[in-house]
Amino acid sequence: VPYSVNYDVLSLKKMIEEDRDSTIIFYGGEPLLNPKFIMSVLDNIKARRYGIQTNGTLYKLLPDEYWKRINVVLLSIDGREEITNKHRGKGIYDAVLRASKHLKSLGVETIARMAVTQDTDIYEDVMHLINLKLFDKVHWQLDVIWSEEWDFKSWAYSSYLPGIRKLVQFFLSKLEEGEIIKIIPILGVISAYFFGGYKGSPCGAGYSSVTVTPDGRVLSCPIAVREKWAELGNVKNGFRIMEDPLPQDCKNCEFRDYCGGRCLYAQKERYWGEEGFKVVDEVNKEYLRIVLSIIPKVKELIAKSRIKLNDLYYNPILDSTEVIP
Ligand code: SF4
């Protein structure tokens, strides 16, 4: 995609303002490299909600009066300091915490957005972020199918899934105290159970969320900048959403409403081949079984009025999260 935006913001305005309930999320690369564009969108285009996904190092480039109009910011941080700095560079952990403190002081909701690799201890790293009390929600994506293949299966069964079990128990213990800890990969699945599931990838790719690239194309997924299957139209002439976004393979799966086919990009591109794809799918199903296993207890807590059903509602489109890691 080109470095600079080469379409007219006014055509974008027309497209977005047709929908009175729209959410605009700035995404990159690093969107704060172009604060002028962010300011021009905020000044010209009305949306119900605005958000930014950022690495947190350049937050000072956007003036506070603009930040105050942003509803949600997703900050990339992988968990504990050593894990974050190993993958993102020296000093990044502190930089992200500074950004989060500042943005929270302005009233912006913060989400910790983790990339989970074989260095991650999911329980330790998520708990670390929760205990910092600097993030309103925690979300993660697995480093699978994007990068070179690694021994995901061994790590998943020896570390990740046992960690998920502990996290789910922690989430439940907090529900018993009447508190909902916003761990998105848990909350988003529970919400899907009670409020109806996802008809495609929970990120909404192609059916309830679209991406506009700097050259004005409208895509189903922001990652798929080179892939023809992702093109839905353009800013100038409009676009068509995908009518039936659930992948064929998922049509008869018992988990389809919770998972929606997981990531559309991974479904389409399958960089790890069929076998690699199946392993991720198996682990994904096991994670869903673990989360869904607490549903009977959640129902009891609702019946006893320990928690309110409506407080379990989560709509990933409003935050640009994927729910399913
Ligand atoms: S989860 Fe997959 S389909 Fe959705 S935005 Fe991310 S890469 Fe694209």
Short mmCIF file of C-alpha atoms and ligand atoms in Angstrom, two decimals:
data_model
loop_
_atom_site.label_atom_id
_atom_site.label_comp_id
_atom_site.label_asym_id
_atom_site.label_seq_id
_atom_site.Cartn_x
_atom_site.Cartn_y
_atom_site.Cartn_z
CA VAL A 1 0.00 0.00 0.00
CA PRO A 2 1.26 3.50 -0.65
CA TYR A 3 2.76 5.49 2.22
CA SER A 4 0.36 8.38 1.91
CA VAL A 5 -3.39 8.45 1.71
CA ASN A 6 -4.36 9.10 -1.89
CA TYR A 7 -8.12 9.23 -1.80
CA ASP A 8 -10.38 12.07 -0.87
CA VAL A 9 -11.43 12.07 2.79
CA LEU A 10 -14.80 13.41 1.66
CA SER A 11 -15.60 10.22 -0.27
CA LEU A 12 -14.72 8.31 2.86
CA LYS A 13 -17.04 10.60 4.80
CA LYS A 14 -19.93 9.80 2.50
CA MET A 15 -19.30 6.09 2.76
CA ILE A 16 -18.99 6.06 6.54
CA GLU A 17 -21.74 8.48 7.40
CA GLU A 18 -24.29 6.37 5.49
CA ASP A 19 -24.08 4.14 8.55
CA ARG A 20 -25.16 6.00 11.64
CA ASP A 21 -23.70 3.38 13.91
CA SER A 22 -20.17 3.24 12.58
CA THR A 23 -16.91 2.69 14.42
CA ILE A 24 -13.66 3.95 12.91
CA ILE A 25 -10.42 2.31 14.00
CA PHE A 26 -7.03 3.60 12.84
CA TYR A 27 -4.71 0.73 12.12
CA GLY A 28 -1.28 0.31 10.53
CA GLY A 29 1.65 -0.31 10.34
CA GLU A 30 1.68 2.40 12.93
CA PRO A 31 -1.18 4.86 12.45
CA LEU A 32 0.37 7.52 14.69
CA LEU A 33 3.08 8.05 12.06
CA ASN A 34 0.39 10.03 10.30
CA PRO A 35 -1.35 12.06 13.02
CA LYS A 36 -2.52 14.67 10.51
CA PHE A 37 -4.69 12.12 8.75
CA ILE A 38 -6.17 10.97 12.05
CA MET A 39 -6.96 14.59 12.93
CA SER A 40 -8.53 15.23 9.56
CA VAL A 41 -10.79 12.17 9.90
CA LEU A 42 -11.78 13.16 13.44
CA ASP A 43 -12.53 16.70 12.28
CA ASN A 44 -14.51 15.68 9.21
CA ILE A 45 -16.15 12.32 9.67
CA LYS A 46 -18.79 11.57 12.22
CA ALA A 47 -18.75 8.11 13.73
CA ARG A 48 -20.29 6.68 16.83
CA ARG A 49 -16.94 5.45 18.08
CA TYR A 50 -13.24 5.94 17.29
CA GLY A 51 -10.27 3.79 18.15
CA ILE A 52 -6.55 3.41 17.44
CA GLN A 53 -4.39 0.31 17.37
CA THR A 54 -0.87 1.41 18.18
CA ASN A 55 2.50 0.28 19.51
CA GLY A 56 2.23 3.13 22.00
CA THR A 57 5.58 4.79 21.29
CA LEU A 58 4.27 7.83 19.43
CA TYR A 59 1.19 8.77 21.40
CA LYS A 60 2.50 12.30 21.97
CA LEU A 61 2.18 13.05 18.24
CA LEU A 62 -1.58 13.26 18.60
CA PRO A 63 -2.65 16.25 20.70
CA ASP A 64 -4.58 15.46 23.88
CA GLU A 65 -7.70 17.25 22.65
CA TYR A 66 -7.88 14.65 19.86
CA TRP A 67 -7.12 11.75 22.19
CA LYS A 68 -10.06 12.84 24.31
CA ARG A 69 -12.31 12.14 21.32
CA ILE A 70 -10.93 8.63 20.93
CA ASN A 71 -12.99 5.98 22.74
CA VAL A 72 -10.61 3.06 22.74
CA VAL A 73 -6.91 2.45 22.20
CA LEU A 74 -5.35 -0.96 21.66
CA LEU A 75 -1.75 -0.98 22.83
CA SER A 76 0.64 -3.71 21.73
CA ILE A 77 2.24 -5.33 24.76
CA ASP A 78 2.97 -9.03 25.15
CA GLY A 79 2.76 -9.41 28.94
CA ARG A 80 5.73 -9.34 31.31
CA GLU A 81 8.53 -6.87 30.69
CA GLU A 82 11.10 -9.42 29.52
CA ILE A 83 8.69 -11.03 27.05
CA THR A 84 7.53 -7.69 25.63
CA ASN A 85 11.03 -6.25 25.27
CA LYS A 86 12.41 -9.47 23.79
CA HIS A 87 9.95 -9.25 20.91
CA ARG A 88 9.39 -5.53 20.57
CA GLY A 89 12.68 -3.95 21.61
CA LYS A 90 14.41 -2.52 24.65
CA GLY A 91 12.33 -0.09 26.66
CA ILE A 92 9.06 -0.81 24.85
CA TYR A 93 7.34 -2.24 27.93
CA ASP A 94 7.93 1.01 29.86
CA ALA A 95 6.93 3.11 26.86
CA VAL A 96 3.60 1.29 26.54
CA LEU A 97 2.87 1.65 30.25
CA ARG A 98 3.58 5.38 30.03
CA ALA A 99 1.22 5.66 27.07
CA SER A 100 -1.47 3.68 28.83
CA LYS A 101 -1.24 5.78 32.01
CA HIS A 102 -1.47 8.98 30.03
CA LEU A 103 -4.38 7.83 27.85
CA LYS A 104 -6.32 6.50 30.81
CA SER A 105 -5.86 9.86 32.55
CA LEU A 106 -7.59 11.41 29.52
CA GLY A 107 -10.50 9.00 29.83
CA VAL A 108 -9.58 6.75 26.89
CA GLU A 109 -10.39 3.06 27.35
CA THR A 110 -7.25 0.91 26.98
CA ILE A 111 -6.89 -2.63 25.72
CA ALA A 112 -3.67 -4.61 26.04
CA ARG A 113 -3.15 -6.37 22.75
CA MET A 114 -0.73 -9.26 23.07
CA ALA A 115 1.03 -11.33 20.44
CA VAL A 116 1.39 -14.80 21.95
CA THR A 117 4.45 -16.85 20.99
CA GLN A 118 6.27 -19.86 22.40
CA ASP A 119 7.90 -17.50 24.92
CA THR A 120 4.50 -16.69 26.40
CA ASP A 121 3.17 -18.21 29.56
CA ILE A 122 -0.44 -17.30 28.92
CA TYR A 123 -1.51 -17.40 32.55
CA GLU A 124 1.49 -15.43 33.85
CA ASP A 125 1.47 -12.88 31.06
CA VAL A 126 -2.27 -12.18 31.09
CA MET A 127 -2.34 -11.99 34.90
CA HIS A 128 0.61 -9.64 34.82
CA LEU A 129 -1.31 -7.24 32.56
CA ILE A 130 -4.48 -7.54 34.62
CA ASN A 131 -2.60 -6.82 37.84
CA LEU A 132 -1.03 -3.67 36.41
CA LYS A 133 -4.53 -2.16 36.43
CA LEU A 134 -3.56 0.00 33.47
CA PHE A 135 -5.70 -1.79 30.91
CA ASP A 136 -9.47 -2.10 30.86
CA LYS A 137 -9.39 -5.25 28.76
CA VAL A 138 -6.81 -7.82 27.70
CA HIS A 139 -6.75 -9.55 24.34
CA TRP A 140 -4.26 -11.77 22.54
CA GLN A 141 -3.61 -13.30 19.17
CA LEU A 142 -1.59 -16.44 18.65
CA ASP A 143 1.50 -16.23 16.50
CA VAL A 144 0.31 -19.03 14.28
CA ILE A 145 0.13 -19.25 10.50
CA TRP A 146 1.65 -15.76 10.18
CA SER A 147 5.31 -16.56 10.74
CA GLU A 148 7.56 -19.55 10.06
CA GLU A 149 6.11 -22.77 11.41
CA TRP A 150 7.22 -23.64 14.97
CA ASP A 151 6.35 -26.47 17.33
CA PHE A 152 3.00 -24.99 18.22
CA LYS A 153 1.41 -28.32 19.11
CA SER A 154 3.85 -29.27 21.90
CA TRP A 155 3.74 -25.77 23.36
CA ALA A 156 -0.06 -25.61 23.17
CA TYR A 157 -0.59 -28.88 25.05
CA SER A 158 2.19 -28.40 27.60
CA SER A 159 1.83 -24.68 28.28
CA TYR A 160 -0.97 -22.79 26.52
CA LEU A 161 -4.02 -24.97 27.20
CA PRO A 162 -3.12 -25.62 30.87
CA GLY A 163 -2.68 -21.85 31.21
CA ILE A 164 -6.09 -21.26 29.59
CA ARG A 165 -7.65 -23.63 32.18
CA LYS A 166 -6.14 -21.55 34.99
CA LEU A 167 -7.26 -18.28 33.43
CA VAL A 168 -10.81 -19.55 32.96
CA GLN A 169 -10.88 -20.63 36.62
CA PHE A 170 -9.63 -17.19 37.63
CA PHE A 171 -12.31 -15.55 35.46
CA LEU A 172 -14.96 -17.74 37.12
CA SER A 173 -13.69 -17.04 40.64
CA LYS A 174 -14.02 -13.32 39.93
CA LEU A 175 -17.54 -13.81 38.55
CA GLU A 176 -18.39 -15.50 41.84
CA GLU A 177 -17.34 -12.27 43.55
CA GLY A 178 -19.54 -10.33 41.13
CA GLU A 179 -16.68 -8.95 39.01
CA ILE A 180 -16.29 -9.41 35.25
CA ILE A 181 -12.63 -9.38 34.26
CA LYS A 182 -12.50 -8.40 30.63
CA ILE A 183 -10.32 -11.11 29.17
CA ILE A 184 -11.65 -10.85 25.64
CA PRO A 185 -10.96 -14.43 24.43
CA ILE A 186 -13.05 -15.65 27.39
CA LEU A 187 -15.70 -12.94 27.57
CA GLY A 188 -16.30 -12.90 23.80
CA VAL A 189 -17.08 -16.62 23.76
CA ILE A 190 -19.38 -16.42 26.76
CA SER A 191 -21.13 -13.47 25.17
CA ALA A 192 -21.58 -15.46 21.95
CA TYR A 193 -23.23 -18.23 23.98
CA PHE A 194 -25.80 -15.95 25.59
CA PHE A 195 -26.35 -13.34 22.91
CA GLY A 196 -26.06 -15.23 19.64
CA GLY A 197 -22.83 -16.11 17.94
CA TYR A 198 -20.68 -14.82 15.11
CA LYS A 199 -21.76 -15.42 11.56
CA GLY A 200 -18.18 -15.21 10.33
CA SER A 201 -14.79 -14.32 11.80
CA PRO A 202 -15.54 -12.50 15.10
CA CYS A 203 -13.40 -9.58 13.91
CA GLY A 204 -16.23 -9.01 11.43
CA ALA A 205 -13.89 -9.29 8.42
CA GLY A 206 -15.86 -8.62 5.29
CA TYR A 207 -19.38 -8.68 6.74
CA SER A 208 -19.47 -6.20 9.61
CA SER A 209 -16.06 -4.61 9.40
CA VAL A 210 -14.05 -3.50 6.41
CA THR A 211 -10.64 -1.95 5.88
CA VAL A 212 -9.84 1.08 3.80
CA THR A 213 -6.26 1.09 2.53
CA PRO A 214 -4.37 4.33 1.76
CA ASP A 215 -4.98 3.73 -1.96
CA GLY A 216 -8.73 3.74 -1.33
CA ARG A 217 -9.49 0.05 -1.74
CA VAL A 218 -12.03 -1.51 0.58
CA LEU A 219 -10.87 -4.89 1.89
CA SER A 220 -12.40 -7.54 4.11
CA CYS A 221 -9.25 -7.81 6.23
CA PRO A 222 -6.51 -5.27 6.95
CA ILE A 223 -3.77 -7.88 6.62
CA ALA A 224 -4.83 -8.96 3.14
CA VAL A 225 -3.43 -5.98 1.24
CA ARG A 226 -2.13 -8.10 -1.66
CA GLU A 227 -4.85 -10.76 -1.84
CA LYS A 228 -7.52 -10.41 -4.51
CA TRP A 229 -10.11 -12.42 -2.54
CA ALA A 230 -10.17 -9.63 0.05
CA GLU A 231 -11.16 -6.81 -2.31
CA LEU A 232 -14.75 -5.69 -1.78
CA GLY A 233 -14.69 -2.39 -3.65
CA ASN A 234 -13.26 1.08 -3.20
CA VAL A 235 -13.96 4.39 -1.51
CA LYS A 236 -15.03 6.04 -4.72
CA ASN A 237 -17.53 3.53 -6.04
CA GLY A 238 -18.61 1.73 -2.91
CA PHE A 239 -18.28 -1.89 -1.86
CA ARG A 240 -20.27 -5.05 -1.22
CA ILE A 241 -20.01 -6.98 1.99
CA MET A 242 -19.68 -10.76 2.08
CA GLU A 243 -23.13 -12.36 2.37
CA ASP A 244 -22.06 -15.70 3.75
CA PRO A 245 -18.76 -15.23 5.58
CA LEU A 246 -18.63 -18.61 7.35
CA PRO A 247 -16.07 -20.84 5.59
CA GLN A 248 -17.40 -24.03 4.02
CA ASP A 249 -15.26 -26.20 6.35
CA CYS A 250 -17.00 -24.69 9.37
CA LYS A 251 -20.63 -25.08 8.29
CA ASN A 252 -21.24 -28.26 10.30
CA CYS A 253 -18.89 -27.60 13.18
CA GLU A 254 -20.43 -27.58 16.66
CA PHE A 255 -18.32 -24.54 17.57
CA ARG A 256 -19.16 -22.42 14.54
CA ASP A 257 -21.24 -19.85 16.47
CA TYR A 258 -18.41 -19.16 18.90
CA CYS A 259 -15.57 -19.21 16.45
CA GLY A 260 -17.04 -18.06 13.13
CA GLY A 261 -14.17 -19.79 11.33
CA ARG A 262 -11.53 -18.00 13.46
CA CYS A 263 -9.34 -15.71 11.33
CA LEU A 264 -10.52 -15.30 7.72
CA TYR A 265 -6.99 -14.58 6.55
CA ALA A 266 -5.59 -17.75 8.12
CA GLN A 267 -8.49 -19.74 6.63
CA LYS A 268 -7.73 -18.47 3.15
CA GLU A 269 -3.96 -18.45 3.16
CA ARG A 270 -3.00 -21.52 5.24
CA TYR A 271 0.73 -20.76 5.29
CA TRP A 272 1.34 -23.78 7.51
CA GLY A 273 -0.33 -26.19 5.07
CA GLU A 274 -3.31 -28.44 5.80
CA GLU A 275 -1.62 -30.28 8.67
CA GLY A 276 -0.50 -27.07 10.35
CA PHE A 277 -3.97 -25.63 9.93
CA LYS A 278 -5.55 -28.71 11.54
CA VAL A 279 -3.29 -28.48 14.59
CA VAL A 280 -4.32 -24.85 15.18
CA ASP A 281 -7.95 -25.85 14.69
CA GLU A 282 -7.65 -28.69 17.23
CA VAL A 283 -6.09 -26.40 19.83
CA ASN A 284 -8.72 -23.78 19.11
CA LYS A 285 -11.52 -26.27 19.72
CA GLU A 286 -9.95 -27.36 23.00
CA TYR A 287 -9.71 -23.73 24.15
CA LEU A 288 -13.40 -23.28 23.29
CA ARG A 289 -14.33 -26.43 25.23
CA ILE A 290 -12.47 -25.09 28.27
CA VAL A 291 -14.22 -21.71 28.12
CA LEU A 292 -17.66 -23.19 27.46
CA SER A 293 -17.26 -25.65 30.35
CA ILE A 294 -18.05 -22.87 32.82
CA ILE A 295 -21.39 -21.95 31.20
CA PRO A 296 -23.51 -23.97 33.71
CA LYS A 297 -21.77 -22.14 36.58
CA VAL A 298 -22.22 -18.79 34.84
CA LYS A 299 -25.94 -19.53 34.50
CA GLU A 300 -26.15 -20.28 38.22
CA LEU A 301 -24.46 -16.98 39.06
CA ILE A 302 -26.91 -15.12 36.84
CA ALA A 303 -29.84 -16.93 38.48
CA LYS A 304 -28.49 -15.97 41.91
CA SER A 305 -28.10 -12.34 40.68
CA ARG A 306 -24.39 -12.44 41.47
CA ILE A 307 -23.80 -11.04 37.98
CA LYS A 308 -26.11 -9.46 35.43
CA LEU A 309 -26.54 -11.21 32.13
CA ASN A 310 -26.26 -7.95 30.18
CA ASP A 311 -22.84 -7.25 31.68
CA LEU A 312 -21.54 -10.32 29.85
CA TYR A 313 -22.33 -8.82 26.45
CA TYR A 314 -19.28 -8.14 24.33
CA ASN A 315 -19.23 -6.84 20.76
CA PRO A 316 -15.74 -7.22 19.23
CA ILE A 317 -16.57 -4.90 16.34
CA LEU A 318 -16.63 -1.92 18.70
CA ASP A 319 -13.05 -2.65 19.76
CA SER A 320 -11.60 -4.22 16.60
CA THR A 321 -10.66 -7.38 18.43
CA GLU A 322 -10.84 -10.92 17.09
CA VAL A 323 -12.14 -12.72 20.22
CA ILE A 324 -10.71 -16.06 19.04
CA PRO A 325 -6.92 -15.88 19.46
S1 SF4 B 1 -8.60 -11.97 12.58
FE1 SF4 B 1 -7.85 -12.51 10.54
S2 SF4 B 1 -9.51 -11.91 9.19
FE2 SF4 B 1 -9.82 -10.79 11.10
S3 SF4 B 1 -8.75 -8.87 10.82
FE3 SF4 B 1 -7.33 -10.26 11.81
S4 SF4 B 1 -6.18 -11.10 10.11
FE4 SF4 B 1 -8.00 -10.24 9.22
#
